Coordinates of C-alpha atoms in Angstrom, one line a residue:
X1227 CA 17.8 38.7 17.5
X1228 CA 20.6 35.7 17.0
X1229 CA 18.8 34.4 20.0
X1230 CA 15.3 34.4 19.0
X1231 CA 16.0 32.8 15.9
X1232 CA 18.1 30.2 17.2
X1233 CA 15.1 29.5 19.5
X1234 CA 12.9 29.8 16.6
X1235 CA 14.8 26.9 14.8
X1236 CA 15.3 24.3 18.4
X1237 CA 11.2 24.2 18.6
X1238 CA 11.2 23.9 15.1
X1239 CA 13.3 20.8 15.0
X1240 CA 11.5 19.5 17.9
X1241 CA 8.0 19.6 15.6
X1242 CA 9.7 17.6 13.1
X1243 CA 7.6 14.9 14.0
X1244 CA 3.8 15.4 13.3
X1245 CA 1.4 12.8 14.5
X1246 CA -1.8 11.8 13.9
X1247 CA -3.6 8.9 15.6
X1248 CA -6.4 7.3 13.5
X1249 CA -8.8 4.8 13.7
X1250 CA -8.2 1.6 11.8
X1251 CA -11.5 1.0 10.8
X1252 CA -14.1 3.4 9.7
X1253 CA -17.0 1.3 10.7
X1254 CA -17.3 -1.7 13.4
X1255 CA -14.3 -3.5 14.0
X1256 CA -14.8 -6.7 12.3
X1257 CA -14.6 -10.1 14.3
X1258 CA -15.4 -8.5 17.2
X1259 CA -17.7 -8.8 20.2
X1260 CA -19.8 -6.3 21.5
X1261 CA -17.3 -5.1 25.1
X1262 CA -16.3 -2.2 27.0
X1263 CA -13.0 -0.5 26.0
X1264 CA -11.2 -1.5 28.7
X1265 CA -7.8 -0.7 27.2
X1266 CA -5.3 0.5 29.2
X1267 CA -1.8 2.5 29.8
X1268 CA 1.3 2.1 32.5
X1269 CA 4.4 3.8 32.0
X1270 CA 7.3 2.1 34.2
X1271 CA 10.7 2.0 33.6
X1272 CA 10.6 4.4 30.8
X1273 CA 8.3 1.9 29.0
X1274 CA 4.8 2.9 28.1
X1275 CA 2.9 -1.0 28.0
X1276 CA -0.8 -0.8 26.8
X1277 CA -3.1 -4.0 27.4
X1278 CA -6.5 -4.9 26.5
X1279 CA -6.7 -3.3 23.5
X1280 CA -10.2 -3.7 21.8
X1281 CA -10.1 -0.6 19.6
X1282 CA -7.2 -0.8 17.5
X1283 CA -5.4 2.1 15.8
X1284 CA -2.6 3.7 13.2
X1285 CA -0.5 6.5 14.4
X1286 CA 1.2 8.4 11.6
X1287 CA 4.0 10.1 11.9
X1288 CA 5.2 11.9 9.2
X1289 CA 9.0 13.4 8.3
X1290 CA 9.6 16.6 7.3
X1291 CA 11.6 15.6 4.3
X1292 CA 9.6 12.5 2.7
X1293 CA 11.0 9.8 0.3
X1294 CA 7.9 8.1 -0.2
X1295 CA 8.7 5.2 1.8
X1296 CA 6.7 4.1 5.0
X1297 CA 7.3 1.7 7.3
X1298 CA 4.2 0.2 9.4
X1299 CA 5.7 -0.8 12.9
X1300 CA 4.1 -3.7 15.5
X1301 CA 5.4 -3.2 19.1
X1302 CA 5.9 -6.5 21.0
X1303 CA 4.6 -7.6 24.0
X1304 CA 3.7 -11.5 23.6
X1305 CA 0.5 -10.8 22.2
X1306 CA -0.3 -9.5 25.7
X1307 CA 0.4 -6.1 26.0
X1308 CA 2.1 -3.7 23.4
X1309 CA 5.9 -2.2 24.5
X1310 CA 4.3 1.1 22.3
X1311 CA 7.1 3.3 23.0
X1312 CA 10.3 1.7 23.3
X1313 CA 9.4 -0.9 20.0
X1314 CA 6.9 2.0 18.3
X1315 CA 6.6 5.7 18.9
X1316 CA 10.6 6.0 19.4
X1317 CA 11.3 3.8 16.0
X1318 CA 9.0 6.2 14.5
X1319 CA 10.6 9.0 15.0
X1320 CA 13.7 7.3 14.2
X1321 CA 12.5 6.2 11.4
X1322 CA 11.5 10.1 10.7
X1323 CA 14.6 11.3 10.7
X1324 CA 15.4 9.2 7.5
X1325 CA 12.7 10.8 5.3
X1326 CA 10.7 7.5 6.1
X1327 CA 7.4 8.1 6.8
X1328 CA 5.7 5.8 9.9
X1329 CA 3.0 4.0 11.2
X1330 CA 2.6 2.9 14.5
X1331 CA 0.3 0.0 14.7
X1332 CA -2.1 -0.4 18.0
X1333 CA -3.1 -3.7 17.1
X1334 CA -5.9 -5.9 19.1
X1335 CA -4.5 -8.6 21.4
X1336 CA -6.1 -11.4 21.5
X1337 CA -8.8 -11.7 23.8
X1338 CA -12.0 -13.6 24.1
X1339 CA -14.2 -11.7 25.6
X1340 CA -13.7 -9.2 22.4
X1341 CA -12.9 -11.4 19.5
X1342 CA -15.3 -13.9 17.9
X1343 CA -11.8 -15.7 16.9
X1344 CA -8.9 -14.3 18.7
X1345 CA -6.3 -16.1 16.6
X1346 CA -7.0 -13.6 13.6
X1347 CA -7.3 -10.0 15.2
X1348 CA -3.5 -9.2 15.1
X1349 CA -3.1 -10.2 11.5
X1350 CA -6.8 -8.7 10.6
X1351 CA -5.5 -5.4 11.7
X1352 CA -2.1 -5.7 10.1
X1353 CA -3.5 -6.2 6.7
X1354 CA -6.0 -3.6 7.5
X1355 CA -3.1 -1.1 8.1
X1356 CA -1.3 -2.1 4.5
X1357 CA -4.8 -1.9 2.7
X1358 CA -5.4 1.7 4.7
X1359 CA -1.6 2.9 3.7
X1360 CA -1.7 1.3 0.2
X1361 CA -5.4 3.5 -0.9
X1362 CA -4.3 6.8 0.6
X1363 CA -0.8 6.3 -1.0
X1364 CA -1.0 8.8 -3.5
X1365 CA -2.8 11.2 -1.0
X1366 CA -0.2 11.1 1.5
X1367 CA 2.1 11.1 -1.4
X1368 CA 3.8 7.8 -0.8
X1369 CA 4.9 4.9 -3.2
X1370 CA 2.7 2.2 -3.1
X1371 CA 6.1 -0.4 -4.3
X1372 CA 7.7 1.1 -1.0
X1373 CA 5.0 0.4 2.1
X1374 CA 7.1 -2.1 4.7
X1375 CA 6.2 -3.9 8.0
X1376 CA 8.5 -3.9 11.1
X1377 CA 7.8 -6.0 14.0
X1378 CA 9.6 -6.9 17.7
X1379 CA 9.4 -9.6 19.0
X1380 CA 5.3 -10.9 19.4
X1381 CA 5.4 -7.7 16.7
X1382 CA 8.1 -9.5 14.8
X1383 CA 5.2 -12.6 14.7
X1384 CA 2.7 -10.4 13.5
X1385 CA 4.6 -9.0 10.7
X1386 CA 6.4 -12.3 9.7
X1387 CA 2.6 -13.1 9.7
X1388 CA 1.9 -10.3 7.5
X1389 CA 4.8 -11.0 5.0
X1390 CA 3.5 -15.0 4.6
X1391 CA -0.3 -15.0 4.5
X1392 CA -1.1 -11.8 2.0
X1393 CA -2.9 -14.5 -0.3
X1394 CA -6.4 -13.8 1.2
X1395 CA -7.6 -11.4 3.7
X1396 CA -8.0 -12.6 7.1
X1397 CA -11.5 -11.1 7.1
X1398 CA -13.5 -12.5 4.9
X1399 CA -16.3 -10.1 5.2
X1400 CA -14.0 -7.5 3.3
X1401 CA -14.4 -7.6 -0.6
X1402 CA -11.8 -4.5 -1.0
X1403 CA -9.3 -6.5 -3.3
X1404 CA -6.1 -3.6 -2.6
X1405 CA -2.8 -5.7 -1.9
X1406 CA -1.8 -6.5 1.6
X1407 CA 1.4 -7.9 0.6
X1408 CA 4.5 -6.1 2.5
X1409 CA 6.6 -4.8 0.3
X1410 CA 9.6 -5.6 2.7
X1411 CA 9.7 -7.0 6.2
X1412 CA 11.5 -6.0 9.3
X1413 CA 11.9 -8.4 12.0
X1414 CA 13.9 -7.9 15.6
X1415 CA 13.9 -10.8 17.3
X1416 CA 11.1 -12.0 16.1
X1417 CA 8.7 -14.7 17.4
X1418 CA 8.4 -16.9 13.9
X1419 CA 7.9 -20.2 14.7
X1420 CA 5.0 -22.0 16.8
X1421 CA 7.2 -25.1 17.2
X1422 CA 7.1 -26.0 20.8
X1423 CA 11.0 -26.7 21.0
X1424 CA 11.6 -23.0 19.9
X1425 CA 8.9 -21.2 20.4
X1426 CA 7.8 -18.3 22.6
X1427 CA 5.2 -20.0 24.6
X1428 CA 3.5 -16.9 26.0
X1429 CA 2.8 -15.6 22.5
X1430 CA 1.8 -18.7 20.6
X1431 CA -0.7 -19.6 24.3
X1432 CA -1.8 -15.8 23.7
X1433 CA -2.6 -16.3 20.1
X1434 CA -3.7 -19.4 19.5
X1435 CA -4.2 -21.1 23.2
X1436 CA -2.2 -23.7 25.1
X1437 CA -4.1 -26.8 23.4
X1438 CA -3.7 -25.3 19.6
X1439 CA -4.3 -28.0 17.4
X1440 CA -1.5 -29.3 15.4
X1441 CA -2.3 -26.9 12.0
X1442 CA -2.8 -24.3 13.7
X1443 CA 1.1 -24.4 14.8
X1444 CA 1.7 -25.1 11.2
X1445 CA -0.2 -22.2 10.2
X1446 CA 1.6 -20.0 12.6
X1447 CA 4.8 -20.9 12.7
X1448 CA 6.0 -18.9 9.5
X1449 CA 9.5 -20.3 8.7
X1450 CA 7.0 -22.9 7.0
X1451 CA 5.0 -20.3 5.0
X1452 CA 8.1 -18.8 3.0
X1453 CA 7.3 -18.6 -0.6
X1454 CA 9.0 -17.4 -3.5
X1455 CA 6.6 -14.3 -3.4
X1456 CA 7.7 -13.2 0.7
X1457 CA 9.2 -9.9 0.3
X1458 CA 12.8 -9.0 1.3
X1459 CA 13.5 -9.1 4.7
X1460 CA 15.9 -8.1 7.2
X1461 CA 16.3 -9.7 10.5
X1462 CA 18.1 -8.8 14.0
X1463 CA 18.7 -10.9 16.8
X1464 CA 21.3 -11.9 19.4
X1465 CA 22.5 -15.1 20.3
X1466 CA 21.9 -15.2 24.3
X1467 CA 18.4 -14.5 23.8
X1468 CA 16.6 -16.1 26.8
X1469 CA 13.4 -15.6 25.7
X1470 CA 12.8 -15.6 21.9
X1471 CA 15.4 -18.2 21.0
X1472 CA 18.1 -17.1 17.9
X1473 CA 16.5 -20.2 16.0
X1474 CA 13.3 -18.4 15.2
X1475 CA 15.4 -15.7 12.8
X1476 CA 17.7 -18.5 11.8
X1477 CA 14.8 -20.7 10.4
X1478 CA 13.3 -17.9 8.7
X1479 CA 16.6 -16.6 6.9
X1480 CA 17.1 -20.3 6.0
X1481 CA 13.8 -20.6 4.7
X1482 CA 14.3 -16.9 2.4
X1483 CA 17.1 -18.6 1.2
X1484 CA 16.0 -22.1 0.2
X1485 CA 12.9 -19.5 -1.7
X1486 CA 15.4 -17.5 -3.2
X1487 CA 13.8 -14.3 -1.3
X1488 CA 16.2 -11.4 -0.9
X1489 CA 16.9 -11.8 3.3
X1490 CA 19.9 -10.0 5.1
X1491 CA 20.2 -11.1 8.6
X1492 CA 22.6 -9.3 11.7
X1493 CA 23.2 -11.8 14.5
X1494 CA 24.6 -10.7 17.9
X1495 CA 26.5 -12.4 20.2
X1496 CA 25.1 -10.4 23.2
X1497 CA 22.1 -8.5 23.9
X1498 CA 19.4 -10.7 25.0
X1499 CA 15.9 -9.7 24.4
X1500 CA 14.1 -6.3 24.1
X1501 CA 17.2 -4.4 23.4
X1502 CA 14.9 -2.2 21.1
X1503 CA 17.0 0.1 18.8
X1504 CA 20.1 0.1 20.8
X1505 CA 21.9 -3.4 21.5
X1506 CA 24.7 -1.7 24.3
X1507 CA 26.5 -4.8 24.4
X1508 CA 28.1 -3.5 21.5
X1509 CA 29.2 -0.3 19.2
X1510 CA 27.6 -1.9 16.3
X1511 CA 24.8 -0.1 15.6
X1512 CA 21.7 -2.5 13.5
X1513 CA 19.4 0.8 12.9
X1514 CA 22.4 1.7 10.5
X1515 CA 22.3 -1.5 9.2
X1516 CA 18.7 -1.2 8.3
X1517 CA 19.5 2.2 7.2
X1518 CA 21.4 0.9 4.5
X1519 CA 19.9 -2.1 3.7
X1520 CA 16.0 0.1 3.1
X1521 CA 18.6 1.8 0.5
X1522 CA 19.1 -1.4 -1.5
X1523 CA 15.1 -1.6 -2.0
X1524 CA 14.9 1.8 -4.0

């Protein structure tokens, strides 16, 4: 009998996390083009990458002791393909663990041949995912003051994104008038700036093309979009990153401060890039970090 109920309780812990995959939109995906799903999946190296995605999508996963707060995270991928496991589904559940209920964001990458304007799917579908969160708030029995974005890397771009251009809706042909203001943002080494002599090239040529015009770098690069009204943020990075360059969290921490917005920022000396939640180059752990900070917004 001890047996069966300690078996009873192990697959009960392992359905702690219920999931639900949804889509975004209810009707037509807006700024679209009229293409064949061509979306696709490749596990290697214990990394799930998905590319091509035309249909985008919310994944919730829910805790089994809720505190109201949710966290809507963007996996990087340079705005070419999304790292969904290792920056998303594992985070989630994570994320799970600390009553915190989450939203893994399948976001469109930009693509021609399925957006009318490529440079505005990402961010479409990121407010998208707020306004969706924010109107079944009270159904899913979540705060409304508590709905956060996360992002990694290209992620980390998109969600800096989020957190600086909430003043109008990236698609103009929706008239809902919900909030898609963050209430907090979450950025690991984060892709912020479009400023050639910091930037990630392969994300800003992904987004916005190799000859982007001089505002739309300005645009993008969102160290120069900080306003007194960006929400608290909290930053990771570490210093030998090769490939998203430490000055991208620096300027935006710099720019939360000259603002006056609430920022806490963990710089490593080692890790490089894509160390996801665990940075082995040391025993400092920045998921606690976040842990305690996300305590400080209650």
């Amino acid at each position: 009998m001890k047996k069966l109920i300690l078996l009873m309780a192990i697959f009960t812990g392992l359905k702690t996390y219920a999931q639900t995959e949804m889509p975004l939109y209810t009707a037509a995906v807006p700024n679209s083009k009229p293409a064949p799903n061509k979306e696709k999946a490749e596990t290697r190296d214990n990394v799930t990458r998905i590319s091509k995605v035309s249909v985008p999508t919310l994944t919730v996963y829910k805790p089994a002791n809720p505190n109201g707060m949710s966290v809507i995270i963007c996996p990087g991928g340079g705005y070419g393909i999304l790292a969904f496991d290792k920056e998303g589904t594992r985070v989630a559940e994570e994320m799970n663990k600390w009553g915190i209920t989450a939203f893994v964001l399948k976001y469109r990458l930009p693509d021609d041949t399925t957006n009318i304007d490529r440079s505005i799917a990402p961010l479409m579908d990121a407010q998208q995912a707020i306004r969706l969160v924010r109107n079944k708030a009270t159904e899913w029995g979540l705060k409304k003051d508590k709905i956060g974005i996360m992002g990694f890397s290209a992620g980390g771009h998109l969600a800096s994104t989020a957190a600086t251009h909430f003043s109008s809706n990236a698609d103009v042909t929706n008239k809902d008038t919900s909030s898609v203001r963050p209430d907090f943002a979450v950025l690991i080494y984060p892709v912020i700036s479009f400023d050639s002599t910091i930037t990630h090239k392969g994300s800003r040529n992904n987004l916005v093309g190799a000859t982007a015009s001089a505002e739309q770098i300005k645009l993008y690069s969102n160290e120069l979009q900080v306003t007194a009204k960006t929400p608290p943020s909290f930053l990771v990075h570490a210093g030998d990153d090769g490939s998203v360059v430490v000055e991208n969290s620096i300027r935006y921490y710099q720019a939360c401060i000259k603002y006056k917005v609430s920022v806490e920022m963990h710089l490593y000396p080692k890790g490089g890039h894509g160390f996801a939640m665990y940075n082995k180059t040391t025993t400092d752990n920045w998921m606690e970090r976040l842990k305690n900070w996300l305590t400080t917004l209650n």
